[in-house]
Short mmCIF file of C-alpha atoms in Angstrom, two decimals:
data_model
loop_
_atom_site.label_atom_id
_atom_site.label_comp_id
_atom_site.label_asym_id
_atom_site.label_seq_id
_atom_site.Cartn_x
_atom_site.Cartn_y
_atom_site.Cartn_z
CA UNK A 269 -16.31 4.46 17.38
CA UNK A 270 -15.24 3.62 20.88
CA UNK A 271 -11.68 2.60 21.55
CA UNK A 272 -12.66 -1.06 21.71
CA UNK A 273 -14.28 -1.30 18.31
CA UNK A 274 -12.41 -3.13 15.61
CA UNK A 275 -10.64 -1.15 12.94
CA UNK A 276 -12.55 -1.49 9.68
CA UNK A 277 -10.49 -3.71 7.35
CA UNK A 278 -9.61 -1.03 4.85
CA UNK A 279 -6.60 0.76 3.42
CA UNK A 280 -8.08 3.89 1.88
CA UNK A 281 -4.99 5.34 0.22
CA UNK A 282 -1.44 4.25 -0.48
CA UNK A 283 0.79 7.28 -0.85
CA UNK A 284 4.18 6.94 -2.49
CA UNK A 285 6.77 9.61 -1.85
CA UNK A 286 8.28 10.78 -5.14
CA UNK A 287 11.16 13.06 -6.05
CA UNK A 288 9.58 14.42 -9.24
CA UNK A 289 5.80 14.51 -9.18
CA UNK A 290 5.47 15.18 -12.91
CA UNK A 291 7.75 12.28 -13.84
CA UNK A 292 6.02 9.89 -11.45
CA UNK A 293 2.58 10.92 -12.67
CA UNK A 294 3.69 10.40 -16.26
CA UNK A 295 4.95 6.92 -15.38
CA UNK A 296 1.70 5.70 -13.85
CA UNK A 297 -0.33 7.37 -16.56
CA UNK A 298 1.80 5.53 -19.13
CA UNK A 299 0.91 2.26 -17.42
CA UNK A 300 -2.70 3.13 -18.08
CA UNK A 301 -3.87 3.99 -14.60
CA UNK A 302 -6.75 6.51 -14.46
CA UNK A 303 -5.64 9.84 -13.03
CA UNK A 304 -8.44 11.52 -11.10
CA UNK A 305 -9.12 15.19 -11.69
CA UNK A 306 -9.45 16.24 -8.11
CA UNK A 307 -8.57 19.91 -8.31
CA UNK A 308 -5.84 19.31 -5.75
CA UNK A 309 -2.48 20.68 -6.75
CA UNK A 310 0.82 19.15 -5.79
CA UNK A 311 -0.55 15.65 -5.37
CA UNK A 312 -1.77 13.05 -7.85
CA UNK A 313 -4.56 10.58 -7.16
CA UNK A 314 -5.28 7.49 -9.23
CA UNK A 315 -8.68 5.83 -9.10
CA UNK A 316 -8.03 2.21 -8.15
CA UNK A 317 -10.40 -0.58 -7.16
CA UNK A 318 -10.75 -0.26 -3.40
CA UNK A 319 -7.53 1.54 -2.57
CA UNK A 320 -6.55 4.92 -4.00
CA UNK A 321 -2.96 5.36 -5.19
CA UNK A 322 -1.50 8.78 -4.41
CA UNK A 323 1.80 10.36 -5.43
CA UNK A 324 3.22 13.15 -3.30
CA UNK A 325 6.66 14.75 -3.02
CA UNK A 326 8.88 12.66 -0.73
CA UNK A 327 9.98 15.53 1.50
CA UNK A 328 6.46 16.86 1.87
CA UNK A 329 5.21 13.40 2.72
CA UNK A 330 7.91 13.04 5.37
CA UNK A 331 7.07 16.50 6.70
CA UNK A 332 3.39 15.58 6.83
CA UNK A 333 4.25 12.86 9.31
CA UNK A 334 6.65 14.96 11.33
CA UNK A 335 9.82 17.00 11.02
CA UNK A 336 11.95 14.18 12.38
CA UNK A 337 11.16 12.18 9.24
CA UNK A 338 12.48 14.83 6.86
CA UNK A 339 15.92 14.45 5.29
CA UNK A 340 16.08 10.70 5.26
CA UNK A 341 18.22 10.33 8.37
CA UNK A 342 15.50 8.31 10.03
CA UNK A 343 15.16 6.02 7.06
CA UNK A 344 11.78 7.30 5.97
CA UNK A 345 10.53 4.68 3.52
CA UNK A 346 8.51 7.06 1.40
CA UNK A 347 5.37 4.99 1.80
CA UNK A 348 2.36 5.68 3.98
CA UNK A 349 -0.94 3.87 4.27
CA UNK A 350 -4.08 5.84 5.01
CA UNK A 351 -7.21 4.73 6.78
CA UNK A 352 -10.03 7.22 6.32
CA UNK A 353 -12.87 7.21 8.79
CA UNK A 354 -16.50 8.21 8.44
CA UNK A 355 -16.51 10.30 11.64
CA UNK A 356 -14.04 12.58 13.41
CA UNK A 357 -14.09 10.76 16.77
CA UNK A 358 -13.07 7.56 15.03
CA UNK A 359 -9.69 9.13 14.30
CA UNK A 360 -8.89 9.60 17.99
CA UNK A 361 -10.30 6.22 18.89
CA UNK A 362 -8.25 4.34 16.31
CA UNK A 363 -5.04 6.16 17.24
CA UNK A 364 -5.66 5.30 20.89
CA UNK A 365 -6.26 1.70 20.00
CA UNK A 366 -3.08 1.56 17.91
CA UNK A 367 -1.09 2.92 20.84
CA UNK A 368 -2.69 0.41 23.19
CA UNK A 369 -1.77 -2.37 20.77
CA UNK A 370 1.92 -1.41 20.87
CA UNK A 371 2.06 1.15 18.10
CA UNK A 372 3.56 4.61 18.44
CA UNK A 373 1.76 7.91 17.91
CA UNK A 374 3.95 9.80 15.43
CA UNK A 375 1.59 12.74 15.03
CA UNK A 376 -1.34 13.32 17.35
CA UNK A 377 -4.66 13.92 15.61
CA UNK A 378 -5.06 17.55 14.63
CA UNK A 379 -6.75 19.82 12.13
CA UNK A 380 -4.54 19.84 9.05
CA UNK A 381 -3.83 22.18 6.16
CA UNK A 382 -5.93 20.30 3.59
CA UNK A 383 -9.07 20.72 5.65
CA UNK A 384 -9.27 17.40 7.43
CA UNK A 385 -8.44 15.98 10.85
CA UNK A 386 -5.54 13.57 10.87
CA UNK A 387 -2.86 11.81 12.84
CA UNK A 388 -0.24 9.12 12.25
CA UNK A 389 0.78 6.01 14.08
CA UNK A 390 3.61 3.62 13.29
CA UNK A 391 3.37 -0.13 13.70
CA UNK A 392 6.06 -2.12 15.55
CA UNK A 393 8.24 -2.07 12.42
CA UNK A 394 7.85 1.63 11.80
CA UNK A 395 5.36 1.36 8.93
CA UNK A 396 3.31 4.53 8.89
CA UNK A 397 -0.47 4.73 8.92
CA UNK A 398 -2.36 7.98 8.64
CA UNK A 399 -5.79 7.99 10.25
CA UNK A 400 -7.86 10.77 8.76
CA UNK A 401 -11.32 12.21 8.54
CA UNK A 402 -12.76 15.05 6.46
CA UNK A 403 -16.34 16.11 5.94
CA UNK A 404 -15.83 16.22 2.17
CA UNK A 405 -14.74 12.61 1.69
CA UNK A 406 -17.35 10.26 0.31
CA UNK A 407 -17.36 6.50 0.56
CA UNK A 408 -18.57 3.57 -1.48
CA UNK A 409 -20.71 1.01 0.35
CA UNK A 410 -17.61 -1.16 0.93
CA UNK A 411 -15.85 1.73 2.66
CA UNK A 412 -13.51 2.59 -0.20
CA UNK A 413 -13.11 6.25 -1.11
CA UNK A 414 -15.04 7.81 -3.98
CA UNK A 415 -12.68 9.88 -6.11
CA UNK B 19 -3.15 -8.78 -22.36
CA UNK B 20 -0.99 -7.26 -25.03
CA UNK B 21 1.73 -4.85 -24.10
CA UNK B 22 -0.41 -1.88 -25.08
CA UNK B 23 -3.38 -2.63 -22.87
CA UNK B 24 -3.89 -0.50 -19.80
CA UNK B 25 -2.92 -1.88 -16.43
CA UNK B 26 -6.08 -2.68 -14.48
CA UNK B 27 -6.42 -0.09 -11.71
CA UNK B 28 -5.79 -2.42 -8.83
CA UNK B 29 -3.35 -2.99 -5.98
CA UNK B 30 -3.97 -6.59 -4.99
CA UNK B 31 -1.70 -6.85 -1.96
CA UNK B 32 0.35 -4.50 0.19
CA UNK B 33 3.15 -6.40 1.86
CA UNK B 34 4.94 -4.88 4.84
CA UNK B 35 8.37 -6.22 5.76
CA UNK B 36 8.51 -7.01 9.48
CA UNK B 37 11.28 -8.04 11.83
CA UNK B 38 9.11 -10.24 14.05
CA UNK B 39 6.17 -11.83 12.27
CA UNK B 40 4.46 -12.95 15.46
CA UNK B 41 4.68 -9.50 17.04
CA UNK B 42 3.46 -7.77 13.88
CA UNK B 43 0.58 -10.22 13.47
CA UNK B 44 -0.41 -9.67 17.10
CA UNK B 45 -0.40 -5.90 16.55
CA UNK B 46 -2.76 -5.94 13.57
CA UNK B 47 -4.95 -8.56 15.19
CA UNK B 48 -5.17 -6.30 18.25
CA UNK B 49 -6.41 -3.50 16.00
CA UNK B 50 -9.23 -5.81 15.03
CA UNK B 51 -8.20 -6.70 11.49
CA UNK B 52 -9.40 -10.12 10.29
CA UNK B 53 -6.52 -12.57 9.90
CA UNK B 54 -7.18 -15.03 7.07
CA UNK B 55 -6.52 -18.70 7.63
CA UNK B 56 -4.70 -19.39 4.43
CA UNK B 57 -2.64 -22.39 5.37
CA UNK B 58 0.48 -20.49 4.34
CA UNK B 59 3.21 -20.52 6.93
CA UNK B 60 5.66 -17.72 7.46
CA UNK B 61 3.36 -15.03 6.08
CA UNK B 62 0.22 -13.41 7.45
CA UNK B 63 -2.66 -12.21 5.29
CA UNK B 64 -5.42 -9.89 6.46
CA UNK B 65 -8.71 -9.73 4.60
CA UNK B 66 -9.22 -6.08 3.71
CA UNK B 67 -11.76 -4.37 1.46
CA UNK B 68 -10.21 -4.45 -2.00
CA UNK B 69 -6.54 -4.70 -1.06
CA UNK B 70 -5.05 -7.53 1.01
CA UNK B 71 -2.59 -6.60 3.75
CA UNK B 72 0.30 -9.06 4.10
CA UNK B 73 3.09 -9.27 6.68
CA UNK B 74 6.30 -11.03 5.76
CA UNK B 75 9.80 -11.07 7.28
CA UNK B 76 11.75 -8.04 6.05
CA UNK B 77 14.82 -9.98 4.89
CA UNK B 78 12.75 -12.56 3.07
CA UNK B 79 10.76 -9.84 1.39
CA UNK B 80 13.98 -8.16 0.27
CA UNK B 81 15.31 -11.50 -0.94
CA UNK B 82 12.10 -12.14 -2.85
CA UNK B 83 12.82 -9.05 -4.92
CA UNK B 84 16.50 -9.78 -5.36
CA UNK B 85 19.67 -10.41 -3.41
CA UNK B 86 20.86 -6.85 -3.91
CA UNK B 87 17.99 -5.66 -1.73
CA UNK B 88 18.98 -7.80 1.27
CA UNK B 89 20.82 -6.21 4.17
CA UNK B 90 19.43 -2.75 3.87
CA UNK B 91 22.42 -1.23 2.09
CA UNK B 92 20.21 -0.30 -0.84
CA UNK B 93 17.67 1.34 1.39
CA UNK B 94 15.00 -1.30 0.93
CA UNK B 95 11.83 0.33 2.24
CA UNK B 96 10.22 -2.87 3.42
CA UNK B 97 7.08 -2.20 1.41
CA UNK B 98 5.98 -3.82 -1.84
CA UNK B 99 2.78 -3.46 -3.80
CA UNK B 100 1.42 -6.44 -5.70
CA UNK B 101 -0.68 -6.50 -8.83
CA UNK B 102 -2.13 -9.93 -9.46
CA UNK B 103 -3.24 -10.81 -12.95
CA UNK B 104 -5.88 -13.21 -14.21
CA UNK B 105 -3.57 -14.80 -16.81
CA UNK B 106 0.12 -15.70 -16.99
CA UNK B 107 0.89 -13.71 -20.18
CA UNK B 108 -0.39 -10.56 -18.48
CA UNK B 109 2.59 -10.72 -16.12
CA UNK B 110 5.11 -10.44 -18.95
CA UNK B 111 3.04 -7.83 -20.75
CA UNK B 112 2.74 -5.57 -17.73
CA UNK B 113 6.43 -5.84 -16.87
CA UNK B 114 7.28 -4.93 -20.48
CA UNK B 115 4.95 -1.99 -20.32
CA UNK B 116 6.46 -0.82 -17.04
CA UNK B 117 9.93 -0.94 -18.55
CA UNK B 118 8.75 0.94 -21.63
CA UNK B 119 7.23 3.58 -19.34
CA UNK B 120 10.57 4.20 -17.64
CA UNK B 121 10.43 1.64 -14.86
CA UNK B 122 13.17 -0.86 -14.10
CA UNK B 123 12.83 -4.63 -14.14
CA UNK B 124 14.17 -5.74 -10.75
CA UNK B 125 13.31 -9.42 -11.20
CA UNK B 126 12.30 -10.88 -14.54
CA UNK B 127 9.10 -12.93 -14.48
CA UNK B 128 9.78 -16.50 -13.40
CA UNK B 129 8.20 -19.51 -11.75
CA UNK B 130 8.55 -18.93 -8.02
CA UNK B 131 8.70 -21.09 -4.92
CA UNK B 132 5.12 -20.48 -3.79
CA UNK B 133 3.75 -21.90 -7.02
CA UNK B 134 3.08 -18.78 -9.02
CA UNK B 135 4.72 -16.80 -11.80
CA UNK B 136 6.07 -13.46 -10.72
CA UNK B 137 8.40 -10.57 -11.42
CA UNK B 138 9.12 -7.14 -9.96
CA UNK B 139 9.53 -3.70 -11.42
CA UNK B 140 10.45 -0.48 -9.66
CA UNK B 141 8.93 2.87 -10.52
CA UNK B 142 11.11 5.95 -11.13
CA UNK B 143 11.41 6.48 -7.36
CA UNK B 144 12.30 2.88 -6.60
CA UNK B 145 8.90 1.82 -5.25
CA UNK B 146 8.53 -1.88 -5.83
CA UNK B 147 5.63 -3.57 -7.59
CA UNK B 148 5.32 -7.31 -7.88
CA UNK B 149 3.36 -8.53 -10.88
CA UNK B 150 2.14 -12.05 -10.23
CA UNK B 151 -0.14 -14.76 -11.49
CA UNK B 152 -1.06 -18.14 -10.02
CA UNK B 153 -3.73 -20.60 -11.11
CA UNK B 154 -5.01 -20.90 -7.53
CA UNK B 155 -5.82 -17.21 -6.97
CA UNK B 156 -9.47 -16.26 -7.21
CA UNK B 157 -10.87 -12.82 -7.84
CA UNK B 158 -13.94 -10.84 -6.90
CA UNK B 159 -15.83 -9.17 -9.76
CA UNK B 160 -13.97 -5.90 -9.06
CA UNK B 161 -10.62 -7.65 -9.48
CA UNK B 162 -9.73 -7.79 -5.80
CA UNK B 163 -8.38 -11.06 -4.42
CA UNK B 164 -10.60 -13.54 -2.64
CA UNK B 165 -8.89 -14.71 0.54
#
């Protein structure tokens, strides 16, 4: 997408930072949420209508945004929102648009360890959005992720 | 639903606490997200695929959960997730199930100022979920809110 195109109205994933992944996974499983067997270790994904719920260790989540978020001194909330795009250039375009709109680039888009291409911006209140693309993600017609 | 029924896999609303509602609304509008004309004052709703994005003043959001969250001394993250139910009894049932699963009731279900019936639980890491019902909410077939 070009920098001027509207962001698709979609939150692909909500990731909650957790201190004990096993305990947190047990909690949401006990509520009855459907855990997806993704083959990914160290992170739990729940299949939700529209928006995926992910659980990930708090410190690793902070580190994924940037080292300055680790340790809690910056008041890292332990919550990130993810917007997954259908193409790689859309990641750069959306980050640029967020910056132009008054957001802050917290992590420039880059190839990341899990095989995708991703960056983070924060909104004027510091809420963190990851913008990510990977060739192995698949989407429903409404733009939500297939897990 | 009875206490034993599974929670529907759905996050109805993500609410971000903001310090300046006008500034935050301008930011997300600048990204191209569709602001819903809901007639509600003091809160902004964006129509998203599946999950609604809401902006609400940080202190009011903290107060909505409980007075002990106001002022930031408890590390209120400024993020809440909402699960909206189709019936009033489902609110009580889901809160009971969350408590049984190891969550904490932060606000018992009660009639609230905006006309609904709502309570909050926190998960083992303190992430806040509102469970809410109101007779004026309408749902898409997949359980997502119609705005």
